[in-house]
Short mmCIF file of C-alpha atoms and ligand atoms in Angstrom, two decimals:
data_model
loop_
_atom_site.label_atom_id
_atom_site.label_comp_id
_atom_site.label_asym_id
_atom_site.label_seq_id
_atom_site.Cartn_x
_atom_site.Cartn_y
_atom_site.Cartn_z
CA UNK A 1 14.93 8.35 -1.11
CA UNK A 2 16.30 6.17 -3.65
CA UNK A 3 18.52 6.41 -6.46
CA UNK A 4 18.95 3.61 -9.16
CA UNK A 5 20.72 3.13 -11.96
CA UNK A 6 19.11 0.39 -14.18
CA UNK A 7 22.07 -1.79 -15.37
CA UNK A 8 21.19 -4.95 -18.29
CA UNK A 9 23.12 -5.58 -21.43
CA UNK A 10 20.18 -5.17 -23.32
CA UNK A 11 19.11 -1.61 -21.97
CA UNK A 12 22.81 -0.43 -22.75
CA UNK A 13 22.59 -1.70 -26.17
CA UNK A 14 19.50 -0.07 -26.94
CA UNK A 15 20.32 3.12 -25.28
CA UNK A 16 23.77 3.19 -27.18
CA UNK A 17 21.47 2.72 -30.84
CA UNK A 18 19.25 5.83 -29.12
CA UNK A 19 22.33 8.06 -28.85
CA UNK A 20 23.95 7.41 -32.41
CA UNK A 21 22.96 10.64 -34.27
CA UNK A 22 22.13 8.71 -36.81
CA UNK A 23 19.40 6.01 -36.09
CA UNK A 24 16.37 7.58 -37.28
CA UNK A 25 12.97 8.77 -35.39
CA UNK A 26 11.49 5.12 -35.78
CA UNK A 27 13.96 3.30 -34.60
CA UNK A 28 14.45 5.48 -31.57
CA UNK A 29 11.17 5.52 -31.09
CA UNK A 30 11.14 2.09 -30.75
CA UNK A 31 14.33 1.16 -28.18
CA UNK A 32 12.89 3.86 -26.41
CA UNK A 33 9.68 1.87 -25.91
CA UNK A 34 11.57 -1.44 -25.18
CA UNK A 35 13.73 0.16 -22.78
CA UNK A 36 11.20 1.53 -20.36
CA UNK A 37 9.34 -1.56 -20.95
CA UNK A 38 12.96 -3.18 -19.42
CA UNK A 39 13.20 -0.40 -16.60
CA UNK A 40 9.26 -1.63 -15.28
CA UNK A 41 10.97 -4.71 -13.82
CA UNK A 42 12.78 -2.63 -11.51
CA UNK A 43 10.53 0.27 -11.08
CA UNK A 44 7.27 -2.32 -10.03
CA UNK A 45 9.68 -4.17 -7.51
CA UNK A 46 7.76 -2.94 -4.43
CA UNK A 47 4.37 -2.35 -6.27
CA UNK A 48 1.89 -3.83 -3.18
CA UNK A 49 0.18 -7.06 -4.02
CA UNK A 50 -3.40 -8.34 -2.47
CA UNK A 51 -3.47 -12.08 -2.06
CA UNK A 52 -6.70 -13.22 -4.31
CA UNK A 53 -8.00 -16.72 -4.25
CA UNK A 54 -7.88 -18.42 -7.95
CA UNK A 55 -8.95 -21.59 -10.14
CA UNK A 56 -6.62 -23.11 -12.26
CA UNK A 57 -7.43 -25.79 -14.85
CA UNK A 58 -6.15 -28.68 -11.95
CA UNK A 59 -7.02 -26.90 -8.19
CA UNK A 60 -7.89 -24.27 -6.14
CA UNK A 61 -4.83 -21.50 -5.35
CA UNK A 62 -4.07 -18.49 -3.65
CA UNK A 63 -2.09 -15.93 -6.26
CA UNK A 64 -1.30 -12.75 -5.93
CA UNK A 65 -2.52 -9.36 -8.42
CA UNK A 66 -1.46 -5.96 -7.74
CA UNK A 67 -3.42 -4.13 -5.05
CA UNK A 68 -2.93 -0.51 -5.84
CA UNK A 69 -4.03 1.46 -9.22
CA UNK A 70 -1.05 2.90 -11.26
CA UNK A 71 -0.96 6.47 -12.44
CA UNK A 72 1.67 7.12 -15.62
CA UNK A 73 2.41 11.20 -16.13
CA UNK A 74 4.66 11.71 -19.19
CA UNK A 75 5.78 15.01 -19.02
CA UNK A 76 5.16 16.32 -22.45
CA UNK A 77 6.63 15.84 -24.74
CA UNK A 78 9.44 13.37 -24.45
CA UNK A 79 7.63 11.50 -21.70
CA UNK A 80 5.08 10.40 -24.01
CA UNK A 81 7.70 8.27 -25.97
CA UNK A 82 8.59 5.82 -22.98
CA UNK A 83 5.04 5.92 -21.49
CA UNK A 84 3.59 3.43 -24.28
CA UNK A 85 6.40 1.13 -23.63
CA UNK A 86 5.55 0.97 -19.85
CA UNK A 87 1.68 0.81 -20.29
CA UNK A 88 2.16 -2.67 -22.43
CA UNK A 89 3.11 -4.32 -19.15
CA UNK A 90 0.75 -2.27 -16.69
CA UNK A 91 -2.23 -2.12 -19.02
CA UNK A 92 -4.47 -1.03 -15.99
CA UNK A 93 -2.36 1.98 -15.63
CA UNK A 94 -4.01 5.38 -16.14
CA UNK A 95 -2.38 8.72 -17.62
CA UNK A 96 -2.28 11.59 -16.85
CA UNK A 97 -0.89 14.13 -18.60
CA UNK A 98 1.98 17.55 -18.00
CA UNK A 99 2.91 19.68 -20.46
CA UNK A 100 5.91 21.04 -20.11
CA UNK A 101 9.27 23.44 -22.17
CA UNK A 102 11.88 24.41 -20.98
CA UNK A 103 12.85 28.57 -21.50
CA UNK A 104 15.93 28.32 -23.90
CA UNK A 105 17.24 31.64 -22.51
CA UNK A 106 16.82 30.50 -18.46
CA UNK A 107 16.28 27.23 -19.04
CA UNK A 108 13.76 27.07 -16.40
CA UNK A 109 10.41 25.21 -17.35
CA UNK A 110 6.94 26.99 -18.53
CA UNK A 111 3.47 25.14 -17.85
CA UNK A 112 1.19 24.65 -20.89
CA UNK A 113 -0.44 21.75 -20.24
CA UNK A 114 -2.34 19.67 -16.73
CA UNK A 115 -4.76 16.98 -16.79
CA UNK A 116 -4.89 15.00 -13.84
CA UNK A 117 -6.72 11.76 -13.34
CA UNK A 118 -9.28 10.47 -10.80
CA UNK A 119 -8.32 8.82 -7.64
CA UNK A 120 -4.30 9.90 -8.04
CA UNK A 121 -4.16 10.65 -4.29
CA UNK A 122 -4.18 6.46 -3.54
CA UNK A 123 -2.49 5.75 -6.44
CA UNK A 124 1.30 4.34 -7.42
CA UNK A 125 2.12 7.28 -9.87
CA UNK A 126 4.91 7.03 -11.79
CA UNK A 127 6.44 10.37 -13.86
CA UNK A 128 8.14 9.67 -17.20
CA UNK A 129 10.26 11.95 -18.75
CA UNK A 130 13.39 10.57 -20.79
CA UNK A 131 15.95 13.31 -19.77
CA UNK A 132 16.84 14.83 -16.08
CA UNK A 133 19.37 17.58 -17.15
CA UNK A 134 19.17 20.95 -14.58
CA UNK A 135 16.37 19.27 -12.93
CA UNK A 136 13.80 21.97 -13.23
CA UNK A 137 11.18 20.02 -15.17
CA UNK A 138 11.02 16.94 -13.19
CA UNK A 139 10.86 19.07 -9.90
CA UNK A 140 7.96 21.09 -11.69
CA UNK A 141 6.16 18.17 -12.85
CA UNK A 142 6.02 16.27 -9.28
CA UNK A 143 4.89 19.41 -7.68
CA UNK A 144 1.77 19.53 -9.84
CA UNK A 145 1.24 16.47 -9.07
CA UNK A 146 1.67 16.79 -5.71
CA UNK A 147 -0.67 19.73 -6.06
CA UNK A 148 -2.93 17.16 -6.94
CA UNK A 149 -2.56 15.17 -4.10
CA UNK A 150 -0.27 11.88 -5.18
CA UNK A 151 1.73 10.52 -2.46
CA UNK A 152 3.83 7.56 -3.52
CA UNK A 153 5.57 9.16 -6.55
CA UNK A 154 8.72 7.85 -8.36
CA UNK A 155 10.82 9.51 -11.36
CA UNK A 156 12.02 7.32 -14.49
CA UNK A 157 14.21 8.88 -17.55
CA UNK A 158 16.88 7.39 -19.62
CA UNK A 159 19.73 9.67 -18.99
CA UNK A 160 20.24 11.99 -16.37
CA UNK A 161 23.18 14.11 -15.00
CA UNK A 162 24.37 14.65 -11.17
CA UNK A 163 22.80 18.34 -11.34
CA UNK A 164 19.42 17.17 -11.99
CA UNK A 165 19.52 14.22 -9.53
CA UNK A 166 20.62 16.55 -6.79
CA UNK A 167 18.21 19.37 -7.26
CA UNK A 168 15.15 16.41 -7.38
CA UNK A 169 16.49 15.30 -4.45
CA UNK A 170 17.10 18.29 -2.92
CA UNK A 171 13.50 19.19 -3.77
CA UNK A 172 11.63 16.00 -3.49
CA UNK A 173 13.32 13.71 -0.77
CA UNK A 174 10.24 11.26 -0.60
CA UNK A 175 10.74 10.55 -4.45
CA UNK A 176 12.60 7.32 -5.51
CA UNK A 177 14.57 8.09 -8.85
CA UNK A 178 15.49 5.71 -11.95
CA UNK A 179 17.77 6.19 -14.61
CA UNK A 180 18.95 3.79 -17.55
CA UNK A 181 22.54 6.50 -17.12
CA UNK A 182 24.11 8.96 -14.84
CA UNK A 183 25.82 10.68 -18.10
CA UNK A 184 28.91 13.04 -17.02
CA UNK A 185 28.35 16.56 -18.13
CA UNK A 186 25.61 18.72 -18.34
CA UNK A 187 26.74 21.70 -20.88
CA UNK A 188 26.07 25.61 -20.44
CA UNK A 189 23.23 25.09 -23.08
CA UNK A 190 21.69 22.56 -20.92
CA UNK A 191 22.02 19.53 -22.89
CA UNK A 192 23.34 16.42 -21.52
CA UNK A 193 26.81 15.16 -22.93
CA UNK A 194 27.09 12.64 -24.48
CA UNK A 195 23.29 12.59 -24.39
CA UNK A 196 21.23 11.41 -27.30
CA UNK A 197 20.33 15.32 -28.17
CA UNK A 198 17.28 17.09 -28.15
CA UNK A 199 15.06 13.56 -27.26
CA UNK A 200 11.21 15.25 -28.09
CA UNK A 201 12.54 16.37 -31.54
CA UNK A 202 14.30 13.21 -32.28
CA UNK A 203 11.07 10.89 -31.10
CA UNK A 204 8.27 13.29 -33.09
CA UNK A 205 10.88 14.36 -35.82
CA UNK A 206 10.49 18.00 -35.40
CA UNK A 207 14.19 18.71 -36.25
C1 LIG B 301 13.39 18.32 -22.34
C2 LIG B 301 13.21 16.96 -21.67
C3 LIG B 301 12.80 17.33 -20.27
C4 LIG B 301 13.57 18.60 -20.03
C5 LIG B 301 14.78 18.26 -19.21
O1 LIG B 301 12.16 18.81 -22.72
O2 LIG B 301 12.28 16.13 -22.30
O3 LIG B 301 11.41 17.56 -20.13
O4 LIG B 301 13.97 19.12 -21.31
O5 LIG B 301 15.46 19.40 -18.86
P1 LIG B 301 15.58 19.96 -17.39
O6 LIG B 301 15.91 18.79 -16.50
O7 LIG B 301 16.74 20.93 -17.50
O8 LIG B 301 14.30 20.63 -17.02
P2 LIG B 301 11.98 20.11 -23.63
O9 LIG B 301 11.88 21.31 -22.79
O10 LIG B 301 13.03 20.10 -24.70
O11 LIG B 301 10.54 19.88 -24.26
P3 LIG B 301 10.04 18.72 -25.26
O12 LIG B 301 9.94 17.44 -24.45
O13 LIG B 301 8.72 19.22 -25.70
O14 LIG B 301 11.04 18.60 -26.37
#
């Protein structure tokens, strides 16, 4: 399906402060929040609505609220620092959760965590996970959720590389992808260059 790149001044400044190796935890932390907050605009675009009738102070109106529940799945860890930013402007949204690492010797990715929530099979669910390098996680993560019976799935991260976006489409054709970056190289350690480095250590300080 699709593929977007998320283009505003303000996302590229704050993902340019995100990549300097040295803004600190907090501060990434923080664009990292305001950013996926940005990307919702673009990721809710074709979120169904339900036509509601209303009061207003002056008259009687027809508006317009969102007709489907949301599902948010950060894939753990670095998920989890974009999913708060998100859930400000969907505060209905419920989360579940995937834990996931990635093998430093094969890179591939090793389950530790799953907690689904109720009702995901009629659900808009959206999986978070700031970085799409080889792919492997984000292809992992949508097919336990598949596995638990969501449908209409999308993929956000901040940076990816082509690698990753073929393999998730390779994998998952039905699943519309968004990226703040389409960065140029993924390296034979399996970080993304330039990058903004190892982004679960950097949000919970663990390095
Ligand atoms: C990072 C990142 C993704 C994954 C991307 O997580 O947050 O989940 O690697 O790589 P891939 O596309 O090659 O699978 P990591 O394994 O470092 O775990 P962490 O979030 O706990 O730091």
């Amino acid at each position: 399906m699709s593929f977007t790149i998320i283009k505003h001044p303000l996302i590229t400044d704050k993902l340019t402060r995100m990549r300097r190796e040295d803004t600190s935890s907090k501060d990434f932390r923080e664009n990292l929040n305001e950013i996926g907050q940005l990307m919702v605009y673009e990721i809710f675009r074709d979120v169904p609505l339900k036509e509601v009738d209303i009061k207003t102070p002056v008259t009687k109106t027809k508006g317009y609220t969102i007709d489907i529940p949301v599902v948010l799945i950060p894939i753990i860890r670095a998920g989890l620092g974009m999913t708060e930013g998100i859930q400000k402007l969907v505060p209905t949204a419920r989360i579940a959760h995937i834990g996931l690492y990635r093998d430093e010797k094969t890179l591939e990715p090793v389950e530790y965590y799953a907690k689904k929530t109720e009702n995901i099979e009629s659900s808009y669910v959206i999986v978070v996970d700031p970085m799409l390098a080889t792919g492997g996680s984000a292809s992992k993560a949508i097919d336990i959720a598949k596995g638990w019976g969501a449908k209409h799935i999308k993929f956000v991260c901040l940076v990816s590389v082509d690698k990753g976006v073929k393999k998730l489409q390779n994998d998952h054709p039905d699943v519309d992808i968004y990226t703040a970056s389409l960065d140029p190289v993924l390296n034979n350690k399996g970080f993304i260059e330039p990058g903004l480095g190892d982004a679960g250590d950097r949000i919970f300080g663990t390095k």
